[in-house]
Coordinates of C-alpha atoms and ligand atoms in Angstrom, one line a residue:
M433 CA 87.1 125.2 112.5
I434 CA 90.4 124.2 113.8
K435 CA 93.4 122.7 111.9
I436 CA 96.4 120.9 113.6
Y437 CA 99.7 120.2 111.8
A438 CA 101.9 117.7 113.3
P439 CA 105.5 117.2 112.0
A440 CA 107.5 114.2 110.9
S441 CA 109.8 112.8 113.6
I442 CA 113.0 110.6 113.7
G443 CA 112.7 107.7 116.3
N444 CA 115.5 106.5 118.2
V445 CA 117.9 109.1 116.6
G446 CA 120.5 106.5 115.9
V447 CA 121.5 105.9 119.7
G448 CA 118.4 105.9 121.8
F449 CA 116.1 103.1 120.8
D450 CA 112.6 104.0 122.0
I451 CA 114.1 106.7 124.3
L452 CA 115.1 109.5 121.9
G453 CA 113.1 111.2 119.3
A454 CA 113.4 114.5 117.1
A455 CA 110.9 116.6 115.2
I456 CA 112.1 117.4 111.9
T457 CA 111.1 120.1 109.4
P458 CA 112.5 120.5 105.7
I459 CA 114.4 123.5 105.2
D460 CA 112.8 124.3 101.9
G461 CA 109.4 125.0 103.7
T462 CA 107.6 121.7 102.7
L463 CA 105.0 120.9 105.3
L464 CA 106.2 117.2 106.1
G465 CA 103.4 115.9 108.4
D466 CA 99.7 115.2 108.5
C467 CA 97.1 117.7 109.3
V468 CA 93.8 117.3 111.0
S469 CA 90.8 119.8 110.8
I470 CA 87.5 119.4 112.6
K471 CA 84.3 121.4 112.6
S472 CA 80.7 121.1 113.9
S473 CA 78.5 119.3 111.7
N474 CA 74.9 117.5 111.6
T475 CA 76.4 114.1 111.0
F476 CA 79.5 112.3 111.8
Q477 CA 82.0 112.5 109.0
L478 CA 85.9 111.4 108.7
N479 CA 87.2 112.3 105.1
C480 CA 90.7 111.5 104.2
Y481 CA 92.8 113.2 101.4
G482 CA 96.5 113.9 100.7
N483 CA 99.1 111.8 98.9
F484 CA 99.0 108.7 101.3
S485 CA 95.1 108.8 102.1
T486 CA 94.9 105.7 99.9
H487 CA 97.1 103.6 102.0
L488 CA 94.8 104.0 105.0
P489 CA 92.7 101.1 106.0
S490 CA 89.1 101.1 104.6
D491 CA 87.5 99.8 107.8
I492 CA 86.9 103.3 109.5
T493 CA 87.2 101.9 112.9
K494 CA 90.8 100.5 112.4
H495 CA 91.7 104.2 111.5
I496 CA 93.8 105.8 114.1
T497 CA 91.8 109.0 113.7
W498 CA 88.7 107.5 114.4
K499 CA 90.3 105.5 117.5
A500 CA 91.3 108.7 118.8
W501 CA 87.8 110.3 118.2
N502 CA 86.1 107.3 119.8
W503 CA 88.3 107.8 122.9
F504 CA 87.3 111.4 123.2
N505 CA 83.7 110.8 122.5
K506 CA 83.4 108.2 125.4
K507 CA 85.3 110.3 127.7
T508 CA 83.1 113.3 127.1
N509 CA 79.8 111.4 126.3
K510 CA 78.7 114.4 124.4
K511 CA 77.7 112.7 121.2
K512 CA 78.5 116.1 119.5
P513 CA 78.3 115.5 115.9
I514 CA 81.6 116.5 114.2
S515 CA 83.3 116.6 110.6
I516 CA 86.9 115.6 110.8
T517 CA 89.4 115.8 107.9
L518 CA 92.7 114.0 107.8
E519 CA 95.0 115.4 105.4
K520 CA 97.6 112.3 105.2
N521 CA 100.7 113.7 103.9
M522 CA 103.1 111.1 105.5
P523 CA 103.8 107.7 104.1
I524 CA 102.6 105.0 106.3
G525 CA 105.6 102.4 107.4
S526 CA 108.3 104.8 106.5
G527 CA 110.1 105.3 109.6
L528 CA 109.1 108.9 110.0
G529 CA 106.6 108.7 112.7
S530 CA 103.4 108.7 110.2
S531 CA 101.1 107.3 112.7
A532 CA 102.4 109.7 115.5
S533 CA 101.6 112.4 113.2
S534 CA 98.2 111.3 112.7
I535 CA 97.6 110.6 116.3
V536 CA 99.0 113.9 117.7
A537 CA 97.1 116.2 115.2
S538 CA 93.9 114.1 116.0
V539 CA 94.4 114.1 119.7
L540 CA 95.1 117.7 120.0
A541 CA 92.3 118.7 117.6
F542 CA 89.9 116.7 119.6
N543 CA 91.2 117.9 123.1
Y544 CA 90.5 121.5 121.6
F545 CA 87.2 120.8 120.0
Y546 CA 85.8 119.1 123.2
K547 CA 87.3 121.3 125.6
T548 CA 88.7 118.3 127.4
K549 CA 91.7 120.2 128.7
L550 CA 93.9 117.3 129.3
T551 CA 97.2 117.9 130.8
T552 CA 100.5 117.6 128.6
I553 CA 101.3 114.3 130.5
E554 CA 97.7 113.1 130.1
L555 CA 98.0 113.8 126.3
I556 CA 101.3 112.2 125.9
K557 CA 100.0 109.0 127.6
L558 CA 97.0 108.9 125.4
M559 CA 99.0 109.5 122.2
G560 CA 101.6 106.6 123.3
T561 CA 98.6 104.4 124.1
L562 CA 97.2 105.0 120.5
E563 CA 100.7 104.4 118.8
G564 CA 101.1 101.1 120.8
S565 CA 97.6 99.9 119.5
I566 CA 99.0 100.1 115.7
S567 CA 102.7 99.5 116.0
G568 CA 103.2 96.5 118.2
G569 CA 104.3 98.3 121.3
I570 CA 103.8 101.6 123.4
H571 CA 106.9 103.8 122.5
Y572 CA 106.8 107.6 122.8
D573 CA 110.0 108.6 120.7
N574 CA 107.7 109.7 117.9
V575 CA 104.6 111.0 119.6
A576 CA 106.5 113.2 122.1
P577 CA 108.7 115.2 119.7
C578 CA 106.1 115.5 117.0
Y579 CA 103.8 116.9 119.9
L580 CA 106.4 119.1 121.7
G581 CA 109.0 119.7 119.1
G582 CA 112.7 119.3 119.6
L583 CA 114.7 116.5 120.7
Q584 CA 113.1 114.7 123.4
L585 CA 114.2 112.1 125.9
I586 CA 111.7 109.7 126.9
T587 CA 112.2 109.0 130.8
N588 CA 108.9 107.5 131.7
D589 CA 109.1 109.2 135.0
I590 CA 106.0 109.8 136.9
Q591 CA 106.8 113.8 137.2
Y592 CA 108.9 114.2 134.3
P593 CA 108.1 111.5 131.8
I594 CA 109.9 113.4 128.8
Q595 CA 112.6 116.0 128.7
K596 CA 113.6 118.4 126.1
L597 CA 117.3 118.0 125.2
P598 CA 119.7 120.5 123.7
V599 CA 120.7 120.1 120.1
F600 CA 123.3 121.1 117.6
K601 CA 122.0 124.2 115.7
N602 CA 124.3 123.8 112.8
W603 CA 123.4 120.1 111.9
L604 CA 121.4 119.6 108.9
W605 CA 119.6 116.2 108.9
I606 CA 119.0 114.6 105.5
I607 CA 116.2 112.1 105.5
A608 CA 115.7 109.6 102.5
W609 CA 112.5 107.6 102.2
P610 CA 112.9 105.1 99.3
G611 CA 109.1 104.8 98.5
I612 CA 108.7 101.4 100.2
T613 CA 107.4 100.6 103.5
V614 CA 108.5 98.6 106.3
S615 CA 105.7 97.9 109.1
T616 CA 106.9 98.9 112.6
S617 CA 105.4 95.9 114.1
S618 CA 107.5 93.6 112.0
A619 CA 110.6 95.6 112.5
R620 CA 110.1 95.3 116.4
N621 CA 109.5 91.6 115.9
I622 CA 112.8 90.7 114.6
L623 CA 114.5 92.3 117.4
P624 CA 116.0 89.8 120.3
L625 CA 114.3 89.3 123.7
H626 CA 117.6 89.3 125.5
Y627 CA 121.0 91.1 124.9
S628 CA 124.4 90.2 126.4
Q629 CA 126.0 92.1 129.2
E630 CA 128.6 93.7 126.7
E631 CA 125.9 94.8 124.3
C632 CA 123.9 96.4 127.4
V633 CA 127.1 98.3 128.5
Q634 CA 128.0 99.4 125.1
N635 CA 124.6 100.9 124.6
S636 CA 124.7 102.7 127.9
R637 CA 128.0 104.1 127.2
N638 CA 126.8 105.3 123.6
L639 CA 123.8 107.0 125.0
S640 CA 125.1 108.6 128.0
T641 CA 128.1 110.0 126.1
F642 CA 125.8 111.3 123.5
I643 CA 123.8 113.0 126.0
H644 CA 126.8 114.3 127.7
A645 CA 127.9 115.9 124.3
L646 CA 124.7 117.5 124.0
Y647 CA 124.9 119.3 127.3
T648 CA 128.6 120.2 126.5
Q649 CA 128.1 121.0 122.8
K650 CA 130.8 118.7 121.6
S651 CA 129.3 117.8 118.1
E652 CA 132.2 115.6 117.1
L653 CA 131.7 113.5 120.3
A654 CA 128.3 113.4 119.9
I655 CA 128.6 112.1 116.3
R656 CA 131.1 109.4 117.2
F657 CA 128.6 107.9 119.8
M658 CA 125.5 108.0 117.6
K659 CA 125.6 104.3 117.4
D660 CA 123.1 101.6 118.3
T661 CA 123.7 98.0 119.6
I662 CA 120.1 97.2 120.4
A663 CA 117.9 97.7 117.1
E664 CA 120.1 98.9 114.3
P665 CA 122.5 95.8 113.9
Y666 CA 119.4 93.7 113.2
R667 CA 117.4 96.0 111.1
I668 CA 120.0 96.7 108.7
L669 CA 119.1 93.2 107.2
L670 CA 115.9 94.9 106.1
I671 CA 117.7 97.7 104.2
K672 CA 119.5 96.4 101.1
K673 CA 123.2 97.7 101.0
F674 CA 122.8 99.7 104.0
L675 CA 126.6 99.3 104.8
Y676 CA 127.5 100.4 101.3
I677 CA 125.0 103.2 101.3
K678 CA 126.9 104.5 104.8
K679 CA 130.2 104.0 103.4
T680 CA 129.7 106.0 100.2
I681 CA 127.8 109.1 101.7
K682 CA 130.4 109.3 104.4
K683 CA 133.1 109.6 101.6
L684 CA 131.0 112.5 100.3
G685 CA 131.3 114.2 103.6
A686 CA 128.3 113.1 105.7
L687 CA 129.0 112.4 109.2
T688 CA 126.5 109.8 110.1
C689 CA 124.1 107.4 108.3
N690 CA 121.4 105.5 110.7
I691 CA 117.9 104.2 110.4
S692 CA 115.1 106.6 111.0
G693 CA 112.8 104.8 113.6
S694 CA 112.0 101.4 112.4
G695 CA 113.2 102.3 108.6
P696 CA 113.2 102.0 105.9
T697 CA 114.1 105.9 105.8
L698 CA 117.8 106.7 106.5
F699 CA 119.0 109.6 108.0
S700 CA 122.3 111.3 107.9
I701 CA 123.9 114.4 109.4
C702 CA 126.0 117.0 107.4
L703 CA 127.4 120.4 108.7
N704 CA 127.2 122.2 105.6
I705 CA 124.7 122.7 102.8
S706 CA 126.9 122.0 100.0
I707 CA 127.9 118.5 101.5
A708 CA 124.2 117.9 102.5
N709 CA 122.9 118.7 98.6
K710 CA 125.7 116.3 97.5
V711 CA 124.4 113.7 99.9
K712 CA 120.8 114.3 98.9
N713 CA 121.6 114.0 95.2
W714 CA 123.5 110.7 95.7
L715 CA 120.5 109.2 97.8
E716 CA 118.0 110.5 95.3
K717 CA 119.9 108.5 92.5
N718 CA 120.6 105.5 94.4
Y719 CA 118.2 104.9 97.2
I720 CA 114.9 106.0 95.9
K721 CA 113.0 103.2 94.4
N722 CA 110.1 105.1 92.8
N723 CA 108.3 108.4 92.2
Q724 CA 106.8 108.2 95.8
G725 CA 110.2 108.3 97.4
F726 CA 111.6 111.4 98.7
V727 CA 114.6 113.1 100.1
H728 CA 114.5 116.3 102.2
I729 CA 117.3 118.3 104.0
C730 CA 115.8 119.2 107.4
K731 CA 116.6 121.1 110.6
I732 CA 115.0 120.2 114.0
D733 CA 111.6 121.5 114.4
Q734 CA 111.5 123.1 117.7
L735 CA 107.6 124.0 117.5
G736 CA 106.0 120.6 117.3
A737 CA 102.4 120.2 116.6
R738 CA 100.5 123.4 116.0
K739 CA 97.4 125.2 114.8
I740 CA 97.6 126.5 111.2
R741 CA 95.5 128.9 109.5
I742 CA 93.0 127.6 107.3
Ligands
LIG1071 N1 111.4 103.4 118.5 C1 110.5 102.8 117.6 C2 111.3 101.6 116.9 C3 110.3 103.9 116.4 O1 112.3 101.7 116.6 O2 110.3 100.6 116.8 C4 109.3 103.4 115.3 O3 109.4 104.5 114.3

């Protein structure tokens, strides 16, 4: 029996639409991510449980874990009976890489079970393709950090398709999911197909300065350039009172307020725990819409997906 845990992630990281992603983990030890366990069995079984398992499609063949299993089953042609358990701890359509978490945990578990020995690049490609099949476009900014941990830059280069970036060790990442969903494909569909020269130049400037600031460890510079001109200006229309929320938490001492992935989760960076707690409390009172929503203070998860003890 093997069990794989795959952490939550923040796609785009406020400045790198589709090309930056960070794996995160709550500092209070909460396991914020899906788990997949598998063992040999006499019959094929796919069982789901966990807080968000009731939101999964009832047609098993539309299930991302089933799609991943189907890929390995065809590839190996072994028809080995298998019992799969998905622990769905991540809310679907939250902007926290929920589908990536299920995909990464499933693919790694099957790669181990079927002894397929795919390379890191082959695994990433497969994960991206599966992600594309459910979110309306292949993007690696959730699957790459979820699999490999840390802050990842997606280059799409043949030899070095992803690169791990340095981070600021003292940054605390507050994430707030209101308890409602936004589908990634609809949040992608509202984006323009064309951008002006000025928007492109500004976006290049923001992203390159941010990366420079990471390598030179200039935290204030990085914060000032954590701005997106490609997705966020359009997506804030999907988030009620976004500008008011941003202004208010900045008054409390938060350094940033951005959309995590395609939303509606917001993330904010704080430098000390007392400010982080104030921001967390404010978001809990003012951004959470029901008892499913949550706010966590997180740090970067450098480990990525991993085997966990059963
Ligand atoms: N880069 C993707 C998007 C992330 O913004 O659509 C989705 O979580």
